Amino acid sequence: MHEEITCEGTVQEILFYNEENGYAVATLDCEDSYLTIRGIVPFIREGDGLKVVGKMDAHPVYGEQLNIRSAVRVAPKDADALFRYLASGIITGIGEATAAVIMEAFGTEALEVLKHTPERYLEISGIGPKKLEAIQAAYAEQSDMQAFIMYFQELGLSINFAMRIYKQYGLEATARVQENPYILAEEVAGIGFKQADQIALRMGVQPMAPYRIHSGILYVLRQESGSGSTYMTEAPLTARVAAELSVDADEVTFQIRDMAVVGKLNLEQSPTGETRIYLPALYHAEQQVAVRFFTIASHAVPIQDFDFKGFIEDFEQRRGILLGARQKEALEGILSSGVFVITGGPGTGKTTLINAVIDAYELCSKKVMLAAPTGRAAKRMTEATQREAKTIHRLLEFQGENQFGKHSESPLETDVLIIDEISMVDIILMYRLLDAVREGTHLLLVGDADQLPSVGPGTVLKDLLQSGFAPYIKLDEIYRQSEHSLIAVNAHRINHGELPTLNRQDKDFFFMERRKPEQVLNEIKGLVTQRLPDYYGFDPREDIQILSPMKNSPLGIFHLNEVLQSVLNPPESWKKEKTFGKKCLREGDKVMQIKNDYTLEWTLESGETGEGVFNGDIGRIEAIDLEMRTLTVLFDGERHVEYDFPSADALELAYAITVHKSQGSEFKAVVMPMIYGPPMLMNRNILYTAITRAKELVVLVGQKQAMADMIARNQENNRASGLTERLRFYGSLNGQTSGSGTENSH
C-alpha cells in the first residue's frame, strides 16, 4: 500500500483539463524530476506553483501518477515559471504580451510588487487605474477562491456552480449555505432544488426538518409557475411535495398552514370549494391586476362630440385605404372605453386600427404612449406607427429587479396607453404596468389570442377575453393588402384546423418534402447559406431565423446552432472566441439572452445608459476580450452590453431558436424543420406562432404528415389562473356582462 507523499513544483504541461469539475492531468516539474499528477485542481494553468499531497498510482497507459488528495497553490519560484503563470490568463487583465512587459520591469519580484506596492504597475504602458484594479482584484481572489471551491466540491458541486455561488455571495457564501443550503435553489441560477437538497442532506439536515419541507413546497410551486400557473390546489401540491421529499403528506399539509400563517404562502377558497395555494408575489399581482383594471375602466372619461364620420373619411383619404365595418365599430368603442382589447391574427387590420386610434386621440389633443414587451416588438410598432414605442420595462423606467421609476406614486404622464403583443405579458409585468397607469387614462391592449401564452405565469389576454370584463373586438377577416400573402391566409387556415396552401409560384409559403433528419438538415443549410440569400437577397444572420419546437434532437436548436455556426460564422484567425462548457461563442455570432438579468448595463450610441437585458433579446457578439475576460453584444442594433465571462452563461447561439423564444419577434424569413417530436411540442399553437413570426417568407422542410398531425393536435392551455373570476366580479360592479365583445367571422 502506497504511503502519501508531498511534492512541490511548477506545472510544466497540462495534458487534460475538464472545466466542468476541475479534474486535471498535468506534468509537475519538481526540480530534480518530472511527476505526472491527476485530480481536482481548479483553474490550473501552466506556470502555476503547486504543493500537492497524494499517493502514487500505476496507470495502464500513462504509467505512474500521483493521485492528488489536496493541491495548494504556491508562488512561482523562478522567472520562467512566473512568466508562464502571469501569461496563463488566470489573472484578469494580464495576457502574454502584458506578462512579458511586467517581467521586464520587475523580474521575479512581480508578484511581491503587486501585493505590496501595486501602484508601480501604473508605470507599465497599457496598464491604467481601471485595468490595475481588475488585476489586483483577480489576484486577491485566487487564494480565497481555492478554499471556497474545495469546500463546495466536497459537497458535490462542479466548479462552474461553485463559481456562480461565489459570484452571488462572495466570501460570505460558505456561511450562507451552512445556515440554509436551500437558498442555492432559490437564489443561484442553474442550481435546482434537488441538487440543493442533496447538499443539505450531505451537510446533515434531517429529512423531516421544517425548513426542508418549506423549501420543497416553494420548489413545487415555482415549478408550476414556471409552467404558467399562478396557483396550485392543495391535493396535487401536497402529493407532489411528499413524493419529491419522501415525507408524510400530513406533515406537508401542516407545513403549508404554518407557512400561510407567517405570510410565506397565500391560501384562498375557490368557487368549487378547493383550496388554492399561491406564492405571495403571484397572489398579490393577480389581485392587483383585477383591481387596477376596474379602477382604469371606471375613471376614463369618454371622448365627447367627436365627428366620427368626418374623421374616418379624412383618415381613409390620407392613408389610401378603407376601414372595415368592425374596425369603425371598434374605433368608436375604444374612444368611449377605459379599457379595450383588440385581438386577431396577421393581416386582419390590427395595425391600421391602431393608427386610426392614435390619429383620433391626437386630433382630440390627447397624449398617446406606445409600448410592447420586447425590444423587437417595440421596434416593429415604431415602424408601423411612425411614433416612438418603448419596451414596457423602459416605459416604466426599470431600475433593477422589482424596482421601477414609474408606479402608483409616480404614474405615466399620458392620456392614452397602447400596448401591443399583450399575449406575451405575464401577470407580474401586467401588475407593474397597471400600477403605473393613472386614473383617467384610456388603455388599449392589442394581441393575438391564438399565439402561445406568456413565458411567465398567467394568461392575462385569455382571462380578459373570457371574463367579459372589458369590451373587445376579434378581427379575423384578411384585408385586401394581405390577400396575396399565403403567410396570412395559411395562418388562418392552420388556426381553423385546415391544411395550408403550399408552393404556389411567386408566393411566400413553401414546403420542401424531405424524409430523413439528415436530409432536412442539409436542406436548411443550403437554404440559409445560398438559396435564400441568392434569390431574395436575405442576410443569413439578420433576416433569416430558424425556428424549431425542440431543443435536444437532431433538428433541435442545440445541434442546429452548432451546424449553422460552422457554416455562417466559421473560425478565423482574426476572430476571438471563448468556450463555455460545450458551447463556443465567437465574434460575429448571433446570440440570445435566455434569462432576465436586471443588473446588466447597456449603452446606446447616443450615450444614454440603462440596466436590464431580458429573456429572448437577440444580438450579435461585437468583441471578445480574452485578457479582461469580457464579451460585448450589440442587441437590436442599438444597445451595447458588456458581459464578464461568468455572466455570459446566459447567452446561447441564436441562429436557431425555439418557437417559444420567438414570441414578439418578426423576421423577414422563417425556416422550420417539420419532423416528429414530443407531442406536447408538436401542436397547432406552436406551428401557428412560428409562421406568424415571418414577414416575407416561410419555408417548412420535412414531412407533410408531421405538419398535418401538428395542425390536428389543438392542445388546450391548462394553466391555472384566478384572474378570470376576479375580473368577472369587478365586471359585475362595472356593469359588464360575461361575453362582452364583438367578433367577425368570414
XYZ file of C-alpha atoms in Angstrom:
746
model
C 0.000 0.000 0.000
C 1.452 3.340 -1.086
C 2.164 5.996 1.504
C 1.156 9.614 0.983
C 3.867 11.841 -0.389
C 4.169 15.624 -0.722
C 5.682 17.345 -3.755
C 6.163 20.991 -4.661
C 6.871 22.272 -8.142
C 5.727 24.127 -11.245
C 3.044 22.980 -13.690
C 5.018 22.284 -16.874
C 2.260 20.940 -19.162
C -1.483 20.304 -18.844
C -2.345 17.007 -20.522
C -6.072 17.130 -19.775
C -8.459 19.533 -18.059
C -12.229 19.318 -17.512
C -13.718 22.803 -16.960
C -16.919 21.341 -15.510
C -15.332 19.670 -12.487
C -11.722 20.908 -12.424
C -10.245 17.418 -12.962
C -6.751 17.695 -14.417
C -3.869 15.548 -15.587
C -0.624 17.534 -15.702
C 3.153 17.325 -15.536
C 4.762 18.863 -12.438
C 8.393 19.992 -12.576
C 9.734 19.177 -9.104
C 13.309 20.486 -9.760
C 15.052 17.121 -9.794
C 12.295 15.152 -11.556
C 9.053 15.336 -13.511
C 5.880 13.941 -11.974
C 2.515 13.250 -13.601
C -0.325 14.325 -11.310
C -4.073 13.782 -11.582
C -7.044 15.016 -9.553
C -9.152 18.102 -8.809
C -7.132 21.296 -9.329
C -9.499 24.223 -10.069
C -8.295 26.706 -12.717
C -4.919 25.046 -13.166
C -2.615 26.867 -15.617
C 0.859 26.173 -16.964
C 3.316 28.031 -14.734
C 1.276 27.507 -11.554
C 3.282 26.704 -8.456
C 1.650 23.731 -6.691
C 2.162 21.859 -3.473
C 0.377 18.504 -3.857
C -0.312 15.671 -1.453
C -1.350 12.209 -2.630
C -0.448 8.592 -3.348
C 1.403 7.132 -6.297
C -0.744 5.042 -8.583
C 0.080 2.960 -11.673
C -1.902 3.841 -14.818
C -2.033 1.140 -17.547
C -1.264 3.673 -20.321
C 0.444 6.681 -18.698
C 2.499 4.849 -16.122
C 2.989 6.073 -12.556
C 0.958 9.121 -11.489
C 0.339 10.973 -8.267
C -3.348 10.680 -7.366
C -3.976 14.068 -5.680
C -5.749 14.294 -2.335
C -5.114 18.023 -1.961
C -3.432 20.743 -4.004
C -2.432 24.194 -2.796
C -1.021 26.947 -4.969
C 2.347 28.403 -4.051
C 4.088 31.390 -5.598
C 6.149 30.509 -8.704
C 9.827 30.402 -7.756
C 11.766 31.174 -10.962
C 11.404 33.696 -13.786
C 10.254 31.155 -16.386
C 7.546 29.733 -14.109
C 6.437 33.209 -13.071
C 6.119 34.339 -16.703
C 4.015 31.284 -17.595
C 1.823 31.910 -14.550
C 1.229 35.560 -15.470
C 0.687 34.740 -19.169
C -1.775 31.911 -18.442
C -4.840 34.214 -18.316
C -5.713 33.327 -14.735
C -5.352 36.977 -13.708
C -7.874 39.207 -15.494
C -6.104 41.951 -17.450
C -2.794 40.122 -17.966
C -2.122 38.188 -21.153
C 1.106 37.048 -22.754
C 2.172 40.494 -24.031
C 1.447 42.257 -20.731
C 3.172 39.454 -18.799
C 6.365 39.980 -20.819
C 6.397 43.720 -20.051
C 5.764 43.068 -16.322
C 8.626 40.555 -16.166
C 10.940 43.004 -17.905
C 10.027 45.680 -15.350
C 10.009 43.678 -12.113
C 11.513 40.250 -12.810
C 10.902 37.622 -10.128
C 9.601 40.344 -7.772
C 6.491 40.878 -9.965
C 4.031 39.283 -7.522
C 5.641 40.925 -4.467
C 5.264 44.318 -6.179
C 1.625 43.534 -6.994
C 0.921 42.591 -3.359
C 2.759 45.381 -1.571
C 3.253 48.329 -3.987
C 0.696 47.753 -6.773
C 0.775 51.410 -7.850
C 4.134 50.683 -9.502
C 2.242 48.681 -12.159
C 0.914 52.028 -13.438
C 4.440 52.646 -14.760
C 3.835 49.926 -17.347
C 2.444 51.082 -20.705
C -1.108 49.801 -21.221
C -1.970 49.459 -17.525
C -4.175 52.268 -16.267
C -6.047 52.612 -12.956
C -9.071 50.622 -14.153
C -7.001 47.756 -15.503
C -4.805 47.691 -12.377
C -7.915 47.497 -10.224
C -9.078 44.443 -12.212
C -5.617 42.819 -11.927
C -5.494 43.358 -8.144
C -8.990 42.020 -7.629
C -8.295 38.905 -9.727
C -5.035 38.156 -7.917
C -6.597 38.640 -4.473
C -9.388 36.237 -5.378
C -7.060 33.324 -6.120
C -6.260 32.279 -2.540
C -9.791 32.961 -1.265
C -11.324 31.045 -4.124
C -9.292 27.892 -3.737
C -10.505 27.038 -0.224
C -14.007 28.064 -1.203
C -14.127 25.851 -4.299
C -12.686 22.874 -2.458
C -15.430 23.194 0.177
C -18.219 23.141 -2.403
C -16.653 20.345 -4.410
C -16.672 18.216 -1.277
C -20.441 18.860 -1.194
C -20.781 17.524 -4.742
C -20.919 20.749 -6.786
C -18.993 21.340 -10.020
C -16.539 24.219 -10.371
C -18.967 26.126 -12.596
C -21.670 26.039 -9.931
C -19.153 26.849 -7.212
C -18.144 29.923 -9.212
C -21.788 31.011 -9.534
C -22.211 30.744 -5.772
C -19.044 32.769 -5.252
C -20.289 35.451 -7.632
C -23.653 35.594 -5.813
C -22.398 35.778 -2.223
C -18.638 36.422 -2.299
C -16.723 35.343 0.788
C -19.966 35.021 2.778
C -21.015 32.060 0.619
C -19.861 29.283 2.936
C -21.617 30.778 5.972
C -24.798 31.495 3.987
C -25.031 27.941 2.658
C -24.282 26.392 6.049
C -27.139 28.449 7.510
C -29.641 27.335 4.812
C -28.437 25.279 1.819
C -31.809 25.701 0.069
C -31.006 29.322 -0.764
C -28.892 27.817 -3.566
C -32.057 26.655 -5.335
C -33.871 29.914 -4.671
C -31.137 32.425 -5.499
C -28.405 30.852 -7.678
C -29.178 30.323 -11.375
C -28.830 26.746 -12.565
C -28.856 25.058 -9.140
C -32.135 23.244 -8.747
C -33.927 22.134 -5.639
C -32.849 18.501 -5.985
C -29.180 19.460 -6.107
C -29.580 21.807 -3.131
C -31.432 19.050 -1.279
C -28.582 16.581 -1.848
C -26.132 19.153 -0.498
C -28.351 19.754 2.534
C -28.582 16.040 3.315
C -24.780 15.700 2.974
C -24.477 18.558 5.460
C -26.639 16.634 7.934
C -30.045 18.319 7.508
C -32.758 15.991 8.820
C -35.262 14.706 6.194
C -38.271 15.942 8.262
C -36.748 19.353 9.068
C -39.484 22.017 8.656
C -37.316 24.282 6.534
C -36.573 21.345 4.192
C -40.311 20.806 3.678
C -40.865 24.570 3.300
C -38.230 24.635 0.582
C -39.856 21.644 -1.126
C -43.255 23.376 -1.149
C -41.755 26.532 -2.656
C -39.864 24.433 -5.198
C -43.015 22.698 -6.483
C -44.981 25.974 -6.599
C -42.173 27.648 -8.535
C -42.041 24.733 -10.934
C -45.757 25.121 -11.553
C -45.441 28.888 -12.019
C -42.642 28.185 -14.493
C -45.221 26.177 -16.459
C -47.541 29.194 -16.427
C -49.905 28.629 -13.492
C -50.410 31.251 -10.802
C -51.530 28.744 -8.140
C -51.915 25.048 -7.277
C -54.747 23.359 -5.487
C -53.838 21.702 -2.207
C -54.202 17.993 -3.032
C -51.803 17.866 -6.006
C -49.337 20.196 -4.279
C -49.249 18.035 -1.155
C -48.867 14.822 -3.150
C -46.002 16.175 -5.278
C -44.055 17.572 -2.327
C -44.474 14.348 -0.338
C -43.210 12.331 -3.321
C -40.270 14.667 -4.047
C -39.040 14.669 -0.429
C -40.143 11.150 0.599
C -42.025 12.575 3.595
C -45.505 12.124 5.027
C -48.306 14.042 3.229
C -49.879 15.087 6.553
C -46.643 16.812 7.533
C -46.653 18.688 4.207
C -50.241 19.822 4.872
C -49.246 21.021 8.338
C -46.270 22.974 6.967
C -48.440 24.598 4.253
C -50.667 26.000 7.017
C -47.622 27.065 9.012
C -46.192 28.933 6.001
C -49.538 30.642 5.381
C -49.649 31.896 8.977
C -46.278 33.632 8.614
C -47.063 35.026 5.139
C -44.870 32.741 3.048
C -47.936 31.442 1.167
C -51.440 32.706 0.417
C -54.432 30.384 0.687
C -57.803 31.040 -0.934
C -61.010 29.065 -1.372
C -62.111 28.595 -4.986
C -65.804 28.793 -6.029
C -65.832 24.969 -6.080
C -64.506 24.749 -2.513
C -60.908 23.735 -3.298
C -58.024 25.423 -1.503
C -55.818 27.360 -3.900
C -52.239 27.939 -2.796
C -50.306 30.905 -4.195
C -46.806 32.227 -3.924
C -47.333 35.672 -2.310
C -45.987 37.658 -5.283
C -48.385 35.933 -7.692
C -51.353 36.280 -5.334
C -50.723 39.996 -4.894
C -50.174 40.524 -8.634
C -53.367 38.690 -9.604
C -55.446 40.614 -7.078
C -53.990 43.970 -8.049
C -54.350 43.394 -11.800
C -58.094 42.929 -11.319
C -58.370 45.964 -9.013
C -56.339 48.186 -11.348
C -58.307 47.137 -14.434
C -61.505 48.072 -12.576
C -60.073 51.436 -11.494
C -58.871 52.314 -15.011
C -62.142 51.232 -16.630
C -64.196 53.206 -14.102
C -62.360 56.524 -14.296
C -61.719 57.047 -18.010
C -63.865 59.821 -19.494
C -65.338 59.008 -22.947
C -64.395 61.346 -25.802
C -67.373 63.687 -26.357
C -68.647 65.407 -29.527
C -66.245 63.596 -31.838
C -67.019 63.732 -35.567
C -66.529 60.030 -36.372
C -67.782 60.274 -39.941
C -65.563 63.238 -40.810
C -62.528 61.690 -39.119
C -62.934 58.339 -40.878
C -63.345 59.966 -44.294
C -60.197 62.027 -43.714
C -58.207 59.040 -42.347
C -59.179 56.818 -45.296
C -58.288 59.516 -47.796
C -54.892 60.238 -46.197
C -53.976 56.567 -45.872
C -55.452 55.412 -49.184
C -57.431 52.605 -47.501
C -60.985 51.780 -46.478
C -61.766 50.801 -42.879
C -63.991 47.762 -42.411
C -67.284 47.953 -40.525
C -65.797 46.175 -37.494
C -62.789 48.475 -37.431
C -65.100 51.501 -37.385
C -67.186 49.898 -34.636
C -64.019 49.182 -32.625
C -62.764 52.756 -33.050
C -65.968 54.126 -31.571
C -65.816 51.651 -28.695
C -62.179 52.446 -27.937
C -62.834 56.180 -27.653
C -65.624 55.604 -25.162
C -63.924 52.905 -23.013
C -61.359 52.955 -20.250
C -60.064 49.505 -21.228
C -60.485 47.953 -24.679
C -58.951 44.839 -26.282
C -58.182 44.222 -29.967
C -57.282 40.664 -30.907
C -56.737 38.946 -34.239
C -54.242 37.158 -36.438
C -51.869 38.518 -39.097
C -53.316 40.634 -41.883
C -56.596 41.388 -40.118
C -56.067 45.119 -39.827
C -54.861 45.493 -36.238
C -52.087 47.903 -37.213
C -54.452 50.014 -39.345
C -56.865 50.231 -36.424
C -54.058 51.251 -34.040
C -53.040 54.039 -36.417
C -56.647 55.250 -36.621
C -56.895 55.240 -32.817
C -53.668 57.257 -32.483
C -54.810 59.819 -35.064
C -58.244 60.158 -33.418
C -56.853 60.721 -29.923
C -54.210 63.156 -31.164
C -56.931 65.069 -33.021
C -58.539 65.494 -29.578
C -55.209 66.793 -28.189
C -54.625 63.617 -26.162
C -51.116 62.387 -25.409
C -50.536 58.810 -26.599
C -47.810 56.405 -25.404
C -46.931 53.112 -27.125
C -45.167 50.052 -25.716
C -44.575 46.326 -26.288
C -42.995 43.559 -24.186
C -39.789 43.073 -26.208
C -37.295 45.296 -27.992
C -38.094 43.739 -31.353
C -41.856 44.126 -30.861
C -41.398 47.766 -29.825
C -39.207 48.422 -32.864
C -41.857 46.876 -35.123
C -44.539 49.019 -33.501
C -42.441 52.139 -34.089
C -42.056 51.264 -37.775
C -45.806 50.583 -38.172
C -46.997 53.779 -36.450
C -44.113 56.191 -37.160
C -44.169 57.072 -33.462
C -41.825 56.048 -30.676
C -42.694 52.779 -28.971
C -40.706 51.573 -25.968
C -40.369 48.248 -24.249
C -42.626 48.015 -21.212
C -39.579 47.871 -18.942
C -38.126 51.013 -20.470
C -41.508 52.779 -20.380
C -41.743 52.034 -16.656
C -38.144 53.222 -16.101
C -36.884 49.889 -14.900
C -34.178 50.281 -12.223
C -33.299 46.730 -11.263
C -35.136 43.669 -10.032
C -38.611 44.640 -8.771
C -37.744 48.340 -8.949
C -39.429 50.729 -11.394
C -39.340 54.518 -11.636
C -42.996 54.577 -12.714
C -45.647 53.303 -10.295
C -48.792 54.461 -8.483
C -46.923 57.279 -6.731
C -45.229 58.408 -9.948
C -47.558 57.347 -12.785
C -47.120 57.590 -16.551
C -47.965 61.074 -17.797
C -50.238 60.155 -20.696
C -53.898 60.212 -21.688
C -53.773 57.037 -23.765
C -51.611 53.932 -23.417
C -51.463 51.334 -26.219
C -49.726 48.006 -25.536
C -49.027 45.599 -28.407
C -48.281 41.837 -28.204
C -50.288 41.636 -24.977
C -50.369 37.802 -25.148
C -46.700 37.876 -24.098
C -47.311 39.856 -20.904
C -47.378 37.739 -17.731
C -49.284 38.526 -14.549
C -46.313 40.128 -12.739
C -45.418 42.511 -15.565
C -49.089 43.361 -16.100
C -49.358 44.319 -12.435
C -46.302 46.577 -12.715
C -47.729 48.168 -15.862
C -51.209 48.814 -14.466
C -49.733 50.125 -11.215
C -48.183 52.960 -13.269
C -51.400 53.877 -15.150
C -53.058 56.910 -13.579
C -56.821 57.281 -13.229
C -58.447 58.742 -16.343
C -56.054 57.063 -18.789
C -57.519 55.123 -21.723
C -55.879 51.684 -22.078
C -55.853 49.785 -25.383
C -54.453 46.246 -25.370
C -53.610 44.571 -28.692
C -52.606 40.967 -29.310
C -53.234 37.593 -30.886
C -55.101 35.268 -28.551
C -54.153 32.230 -30.662
C -50.411 32.599 -30.124
C -48.503 30.860 -27.365
C -49.160 32.350 -23.921
C -46.571 34.359 -21.987
C -43.361 32.685 -20.862
C -44.074 33.835 -17.292
C -47.108 32.793 -15.229
C -50.655 33.872 -16.032
C -52.955 34.092 -19.053
C -53.854 37.780 -18.981
C -55.224 38.136 -22.524
C -57.212 34.905 -22.370
C -58.633 35.850 -18.947
C -59.662 39.294 -20.172
C -61.495 37.819 -23.151
C -63.161 35.015 -21.167
C -64.221 37.216 -18.270
C -66.201 39.703 -20.358
C -64.781 42.433 -18.142
C -63.740 44.748 -20.971
C -65.192 45.345 -24.429
C -63.145 43.757 -27.205
C -63.145 43.060 -30.907
C -61.715 39.950 -32.539
C -60.673 40.562 -36.141
C -60.309 37.572 -38.444
C -61.108 38.986 -41.867
C -57.995 39.184 -44.051
C -57.901 42.599 -45.675
C -57.047 43.299 -49.296
C -53.416 44.226 -48.626
C -52.831 40.736 -47.157
C -54.854 38.652 -49.618
C -51.798 37.971 -51.748
C -49.828 36.721 -48.745
C -50.079 32.993 -48.158
C -48.496 33.574 -44.745
C -51.620 35.419 -43.574
C -54.032 33.074 -45.394
C -52.295 29.940 -44.101
C -52.081 31.256 -40.554
C -55.875 31.466 -40.534
C -56.266 28.077 -42.221
C -53.990 26.435 -39.647
C -55.797 28.207 -36.820
C -59.055 26.679 -38.060
C -57.521 23.198 -38.281
C -57.118 23.257 -42.080
C -54.050 22.317 -44.120
C -52.161 25.300 -45.609
C -51.921 26.143 -49.289
C -48.362 25.348 -50.422
C -45.810 26.117 -53.127
C -47.700 28.498 -55.372
C -45.396 30.286 -57.769
C -44.419 33.826 -56.727
C -45.932 33.299 -53.269
C -44.372 33.372 -49.810
C -45.156 29.983 -48.220
C -43.270 26.841 -49.268
C -42.923 23.228 -48.154
C -39.889 21.131 -49.080
C -40.577 17.426 -48.616
C -37.625 15.621 -47.021
C -37.957 12.327 -45.147
C -34.852 11.907 -43.002
C -33.429 14.292 -40.374
C -30.052 14.491 -42.137
C -31.812 15.437 -45.403
C -33.771 18.149 -43.588
C -30.576 19.484 -42.010
C -28.716 19.602 -45.331
C -31.648 21.401 -46.964
C -31.770 24.002 -44.172
C -28.017 24.599 -44.550
C -28.461 25.144 -48.271
C -31.416 27.475 -47.800
C -29.631 29.656 -45.246
C -26.215 29.831 -46.892
C -27.148 30.028 -50.582
C -30.691 29.749 -51.894
C -32.476 32.398 -49.815
C -29.597 34.937 -49.842
C -29.072 34.459 -53.600
C -32.749 34.592 -54.638
C -34.204 37.047 -52.111
C -31.114 38.963 -51.030
C -31.618 37.990 -47.380
C -28.763 38.390 -44.897
C -28.343 34.865 -43.441
C -27.833 36.153 -39.887
C -30.029 39.246 -39.796
C -33.012 38.310 -41.982
C -33.395 34.513 -41.730
C -34.453 32.810 -38.498
C -34.548 29.058 -37.993
C -37.322 28.078 -35.576
C -37.656 24.633 -34.025
C -40.088 23.360 -31.402
C -37.331 21.245 -29.841
C -34.017 21.722 -28.066
C -32.453 18.251 -27.839
C -32.846 16.295 -31.055
C -31.011 16.044 -34.403
C -33.154 19.007 -35.507
C -33.347 20.725 -32.128
C -31.817 24.146 -31.627
C -28.602 22.939 -29.943
C -27.494 20.781 -32.882
C -28.842 23.245 -35.462
C -26.855 26.080 -33.872
C -23.669 24.043 -33.844
C -24.052 23.241 -37.556
C -25.192 26.736 -38.590
C -22.379 28.427 -36.651
C -19.861 26.301 -38.560
C -21.194 27.485 -41.940
C -22.340 31.049 -41.149
C -19.542 32.121 -38.783
C -16.661 29.655 -39.047
C -13.455 30.125 -37.042
C -10.945 32.608 -38.475
C -7.533 33.669 -37.224
C -8.818 37.222 -36.677
C -11.950 36.192 -34.740
C -11.583 35.748 -30.997
C -13.661 33.027 -29.381
C -14.311 31.593 -25.934
C -15.580 28.158 -24.953
C -18.136 27.888 -22.146
C -18.690 24.227 -21.300
C -19.975 22.632 -24.509
C -20.674 25.879 -26.383
C -18.220 28.080 -28.206
C -19.038 31.779 -28.629
C -17.217 33.632 -31.395
C -17.000 37.248 -32.526
C -19.783 37.778 -35.067
C -22.076 35.107 -33.596
C -25.819 35.665 -33.399
C -26.803 35.146 -29.740
C -29.834 35.293 -27.470
C -30.174 36.153 -23.775
C -32.006 33.210 -22.185
C -32.906 34.669 -18.772
C -33.691 38.069 -17.330
C -30.659 39.899 -15.949
C -31.738 43.105 -14.249
C -28.218 44.298 -13.439
C -26.505 44.242 -16.840
C -25.829 47.760 -18.080
C -26.430 48.834 -21.676
C -25.255 51.875 -23.613
C -26.796 53.435 -26.717
C -24.809 55.171 -29.459
C -26.247 58.442 -28.105
C -24.555 57.781 -24.758
C -27.829 57.009 -22.952
C -27.423 54.187 -20.453
C -29.748 51.826 -18.641
C -29.984 48.423 -16.995
C -31.596 45.130 -17.873
C -31.249 42.521 -20.617
C -34.202 40.192 -20.910
C -35.119 36.652 -21.827
C -35.451 36.484 -25.635
C -33.318 39.528 -26.554
C -31.304 38.780 -29.727
C -27.981 40.375 -30.633
C -24.576 39.851 -32.202
C -21.213 39.455 -30.471
C -19.159 42.546 -31.302
C -15.965 41.770 -29.400
C -14.346 39.285 -27.033
C -11.520 40.492 -24.769
C -9.659 37.427 -23.511
C -7.365 39.470 -21.232
C -10.184 41.357 -19.499
C -12.408 38.259 -19.732
C -15.311 40.242 -21.215
C -17.651 39.846 -24.158
C -19.636 42.675 -25.803
C -23.001 42.138 -27.528
C -24.994 44.576 -29.665
C -28.733 43.988 -29.101
C -31.393 45.148 -31.573
C -28.792 47.172 -33.429
C -28.624 49.790 -30.660
C -27.792 48.536 -27.138
C -24.163 47.675 -26.380
C -23.864 45.295 -23.397
C -20.601 44.125 -21.810
C -20.620 40.717 -20.071
C -17.956 39.298 -17.820
C -17.318 35.649 -18.667
C -19.367 34.171 -15.772
C -22.407 36.253 -16.858
C -22.060 35.031 -20.442
C -23.538 31.653 -19.494
C -26.908 33.398 -20.050
C -26.097 33.689 -23.782
C -26.915 30.968 -26.302
C -26.324 30.832 -30.028
C -29.418 32.097 -31.869
C -29.062 31.009 -35.486
C -31.833 28.619 -34.426
C -34.210 29.377 -31.536
C -37.281 27.697 -30.095
C -40.718 28.835 -31.174
C -41.426 29.863 -27.567
C -38.426 32.218 -27.592
C -39.539 33.796 -30.885
C -42.689 35.366 -29.429
C -42.957 39.091 -30.055
C -40.297 38.973 -32.753
C -40.683 39.308 -36.501
C -38.217 38.087 -39.115
C -38.121 38.559 -42.865
C -37.862 34.795 -43.376
C -38.653 31.836 -41.110
C -37.344 28.346 -41.861
C -38.691 25.494 -39.741
C -37.900 21.757 -39.663
C -41.059 19.652 -39.798
C -40.160 16.306 -38.212
C -41.926 14.373 -35.446
C -41.061 15.241 -31.859
C -42.637 15.169 -28.372
C -46.445 15.564 -28.734
C -46.564 18.475 -26.271
C -44.290 20.441 -28.629
C -45.941 19.370 -31.868
C -49.288 21.155 -31.845
C -51.291 23.743 -33.773
C -50.458 26.570 -31.372
C -46.705 26.072 -31.913
C -46.983 25.974 -35.717
C -49.314 28.995 -35.826
C -46.957 31.046 -33.636
C -43.933 30.049 -35.746
C -45.337 31.017 -39.146
C -46.799 34.304 -37.866
C -43.249 35.394 -36.963
C -42.456 35.645 -40.703
C -42.898 38.909 -42.556
C -41.959 37.937 -46.115
C -41.299 34.194 -46.387
C -41.987 30.844 -44.687
C -40.191 27.639 -45.674
C -41.099 24.378 -43.934
C -38.725 21.444 -44.507
C -39.585 17.856 -43.647
C -42.595 15.551 -43.609
C -46.041 16.791 -44.636
C -47.681 14.224 -42.363
C -45.836 15.684 -39.366
C -47.256 19.105 -40.293
C -50.764 17.664 -40.708
C -50.549 15.992 -37.293
C -49.420 19.275 -35.684
C -52.414 21.073 -37.155
C -54.781 18.326 -35.954
C -53.429 18.496 -32.387
C -55.159 21.516 -30.853
C -53.697 21.408 -27.362
C -55.638 23.295 -24.730
C -53.845 25.653 -22.403
C -54.242 24.178 -18.927
C -52.671 26.986 -16.907
C -54.322 27.647 -13.561
C -55.309 31.299 -13.122
C -57.810 33.004 -10.841
C -57.859 36.242 -12.825
C -60.991 35.416 -14.851
C -63.116 35.096 -11.693
C -61.658 38.265 -10.167
C -62.369 40.201 -13.369
C -65.923 38.863 -13.531
C -66.516 40.109 -10.009
C -65.271 43.615 -10.857
C -67.051 43.461 -14.210
C -70.341 42.975 -12.392
C -69.593 46.126 -10.372
C -68.760 47.966 -13.592
C -71.910 46.930 -15.429
C -70.145 44.488 -17.785
C -71.572 41.078 -18.519
C -69.789 37.878 -19.391
C -69.053 37.606 -23.085
C -68.986 41.337 -23.800
C -67.289 41.940 -27.123
C -67.621 41.514 -30.844
C -66.202 39.028 -33.295
C -66.417 38.963 -37.060
C -66.230 35.651 -38.868
C -65.850 35.173 -42.597
